[in-house]
Amino acid sequence: MTAIKHALQRDIFTPNDERLLSIVNVCKAGKKKRNCFLCATVTTERPVQVNVVKVKKSDKGDFYKRQTAWALRDLAVVDAKDAVKESPEFDLHFDKVYKWVASSTVEKNTFISCIWKLNQRYLRKKIDFINVSSQLLEESVPSGENQSVAGGDEEAVDEYQELNAREEQDIEIMMEGCEYAIANAEAFAEKLSRELQVLDGANIQSIMASEKQVNILMKLLDEALKEVDQIELKLSSYEEMLQSVKEQMDQISESNHLIHLSNTNNVKLLSEIEFLVNHMDLAKGHIKALQEGDLTSSRGIEACTNAADALLQCMNVALRPGHDMLHAVKQQQQRFSDLREQFARRLASHLNSVFVQQGHDQSSTLAQHSAELTLPNHHPFHRDLLRYAKLMEWLKNTDYGKYEGLTKNYMDYLSRLYEREIKDFFEVAKIKMTGTTREGKKFATLPRKESAVKQETESLHGSSGKLTGSTSSLNKLSVQSSGNRRSQSSSLLDMGNMSASDLDVADRTKFDKIFEQVLSELEPLCLAEQDFISKFFKLQQHQSASGATTNEVEEVDGVALSRSHTSGVPQTVSSEKDMIRQMMTKIFRCIEPELNNLIALGDKIDSFNSLYMLVKMSHHVWTAQNVDPASFLSTTLGNVLVTVKRNFDKCISNQMKQMDEVKISKKSKVGILPFVAEFEEFAALAESIFKNAERRGDLDKAYIKLIRAVFDSVEKVANESQKTPRDVVMMENFHHIFATLSRLKISCLEAEKKEAKQKYTDHLQSYVIYSLGQPLEKLNHFFEGVEARVAQGIREEEVSYQLAFNKQELRKVIKEYPGKEVKKGLDNLYKKVDKHLCEEENLLQVVWHSMQDEFIRQYKHFEGLIARCYPGSGITMEFTIQDILDYCSSIAQSH
C-alpha cells in the first residue's frame, strides 16, 4: 500500500500541487468488484483546500488516472454502518449517497480517522460522523502511513493571532526608546517589568487620594434623597385630588351612556313596532272582502283577489328573530290562518258550484249540435272561469290540498261532459259516413250505393266473387274462405268484386272530408282546453329560457313519434307539464278509443280509406308536434297514427297475400291479370291522395312491396298458364305495368319500370322467335350444313363443290318455297298470334311487326350465304323482301 501511495503522490497529486494524506482501497457496494482508491488530499498553496479523490487503475496499463474529485466541504455525513461490530462497509453523503466496501477494516478506520482530523482542523466540525466508534475518533493513529498527518504543517495546530496596526506601532515606539531592545532581549524584558511595577504603585496612590471626594459625593447623594421624598409627598396629594375628579367624570360618562342606550333602545323598539304594524296589519276592507266578498261579479272577484294577495303578503312576511315569541304576533298569525282557511273553503265551494253549473248549462246545448258535425264551444265557460285564475294561484300557494281537490273535481265534471259531447259528435260522424239514421245504423254492413250493398251482403254470406278487372272473363279468384275480407282489412283484390262504378269517388271524397272535419274539430278543442288548464290552474306548459328541450324521434310500426326530453329545467316545470298531460288524459280519455272506432269503421266502409286517414292523421300529428311534442294532443294523435299505419300495412299485406292465392282458368286465354289492372287503379288513387303528403315514405315502401308481389305473381301465373303461352302472359302484363309506371311517373319505382320494360322486350322477342319458328325449314337446314362446312375450314367459294351442297341441291330446295306457300304460312301464323293475344293491351300489330322484321332478317341471312358461297350462279329466292312486306300487310288488313 505504501508503494501505491508513493506512486499516486508522484504521478497524480504532485503535478497538481496536492499532498496525499490517506488512502483506502474500495469497491462499490452491491456491484461487480471493480477496485479503486479513495484519497484524502490537501493543497500545498494557501488557502488550503481539502478534497476526496477517486483514483482508478487504467484498463490498458499499470498507470493510474484521476476519475472523480469531491470537495470535503460538500461532504455532509460519514456513515460507518456499525459502531460496535467491525464492518468494511461505509457511506459518504455528498450530493448523493456513495456506498463503499473497503478492502480491510483497518484501512477503513484509518481513512475515517483522517477525515475526522481534517474536519476538526479545516471545517470547524461541519461533517456528521454516525455509527463511528468514539474511541476511533479520540485516539491518534500512530501508524507509519499517518505520520504525515501529524508532521509538517500538522504540528502547528495552535492558531496564530496577528497584531493589529496600532499594537505594532506602539511596540515599535517602545523598542526605539531602548537601544538594546533587540540586542539584549532579557534586559529589555526586565526593564519593561520594572516600569510596570512603577505604574501599579502610582495607580494605588491615586485611588487612596480620592477618598475625600467620595465622602463629599455621598453627602450630596443624601441631600438628593431628601428632596426626592418631598416631591413624592406632593405627587401623592395631587394624585388623590385627580382620583376624585376621575370618579366624578366616570359617573357623568356612565349617566350619558345610559341615556344614549335608552334612546337607542327606544328607536329600535319603534322600528320593530312600525315593522310589525306595516307588515302584519290587514285592512278592514280586505278582511270584509275575504269574509263576505261577492265571488260572482267581476268587481267582487277583483276585491277578493286583492284581499287574498294582501293576506298572503302578511302571512309570508319574514319576521325578525324573536317576533314569533310575541303574543300579539301569534294572535295576528292565528287570525290570518283563520281568514285564509275560511276564504279557501268559500272559494272552493263556489268554484265547485260553477263546475257543476257549467256541466248542466253545456249539456243543454248538446241537442242543437247533434245534427251538425261540430263540437260545442267552451270559450264562454273558460272566459268566465279565467276571472278566478289569480285566486286559483293564491289557493295553490296557500292551501294545496283544496287546490288539488278543485283540480280533481274539475276533471271529474269536465270528463263526463266531454265524454257526452265527444261520443255524440262521433255518432254524428259515423251516421254521415254510413248514410244511415242513428236508430237504424248497423256497422256490420256499411253501404255506399245499392249495388255495393248488394255485393257486400253476398260477400258476407260466403258467395264467391268474380274478377272483373279486365274485359276477359278467363280468371277467377278462390274466395270461398274470404267472404268477410272486406270488413276485416283492406285489399286490392276487393276491388275486383265490384265494378269501377261501385267504387264511387264521391263517397271516398265524402269520407275524407268527414274525417278531416273530425280532426279539425278535435284539435282546437284540445288545444283550447289545454291552454285554459295551464292558465286557470297556473301550470307552466312551456319551457323557461334557462331550460333546453331535446326531441327524440321514436319509430313505432314505422310511425315516427316525437318524445321530448328536458335538460337543465327545474323539476317543478317538468312536474307541472306532466300534471297538464295527466289532466288532459283524464278529461279526454274517450278521444283515443272513439278515434280508433272511427278508423275501424272507415276501414270497413272502404279499404282505400286507410290511405286518406294515413295522410290526414300524419299531417295533424306533424302540426301538433311542431307546437308541443309532449302535449296530450300530439301523444294521442301519435298513438292513433300508429293504428292507422298498422291498418295501412295490413291492407298492403292482404293485397300481397291474395295475389298469391289467385287462380286462372285453364280453358281461356289469360290476358291482363286482374291484380295488374288493380295495381294501376291503386297507384293512381294513391298518387292523388299522397300528393305533397308528409308520409310519402310509407307509400313508397308499400309500392316496393306491391310491385315485387305483382312481378312474382305474374311470373307464377305465366308458369301455370296452359291455354296462353308463358311469353304472351309475361309480355302483355309487363307491357301494361310499364305503361302504368310511365304514366304515373312514380320516382321510387324507376328501377321497376326499367325492369318491366326489359321483361316485356325479352318476352316479346322470345315469343316472336318461338312463334315464327323456321318458316323456310328445309332451306334453313340446307344453309346450316353450309355453315358447318365453312366452320370446318372449307372456303366459302368451294362449298358449291361439295356433293350435298352443290348448286342443283340449292335450286331444288328453293323451288319448294314459292311465294304462294310463304304467304299461306304467314297467314296461319297471324291467326295463331291473334288467338294468343288479348284485345285489351292491343299488342297484335306490335307482335306482327316484330315477326315481319325477324322473317326479313332470316331472308337476308340466306341471301348473304348464297352470294358468298355460290358467287356468279344467278340463284335467288323465288320471293323478295318486298313480297314479304306485301304479304304481311295484306294479311294484317284482311283480319
Short mmCIF file of C-alpha atoms in Angstrom, two decimals, residues 704 707-708 711 741 746-758:
data_model
loop_
_atom_site.label_atom_id
_atom_site.label_comp_id
_atom_site.label_asym_id
_atom_site.label_seq_id
_atom_site.Cartn_x
_atom_site.Cartn_y
_atom_site.Cartn_z
CA ILE A 704 -91.95 -1.56 -53.48
CA ILE A 707 -94.75 -4.19 -57.27
CA ARG A 708 -92.47 -7.06 -56.25
CA PHE A 711 -93.93 -9.23 -60.58
CA LEU A 741 -95.44 3.35 -64.27
CA ILE A 746 -93.51 7.22 -59.53
CA SER A 747 -89.91 8.09 -58.69
CA CYS A 748 -89.31 5.23 -56.24
CA LEU A 749 -90.28 2.67 -58.94
CA GLU A 750 -87.89 3.83 -61.66
CA ALA A 751 -85.85 0.64 -61.35
CA GLU A 752 -89.00 -1.50 -61.50
CA LYS A 753 -90.18 0.46 -64.55
CA LYS A 754 -86.93 -0.34 -66.35
CA GLU A 755 -87.19 -3.97 -65.24
CA ALA A 756 -90.78 -4.20 -66.55
CA LYS A 757 -89.71 -2.76 -69.90
CA GLN A 758 -86.83 -5.20 -70.13
#
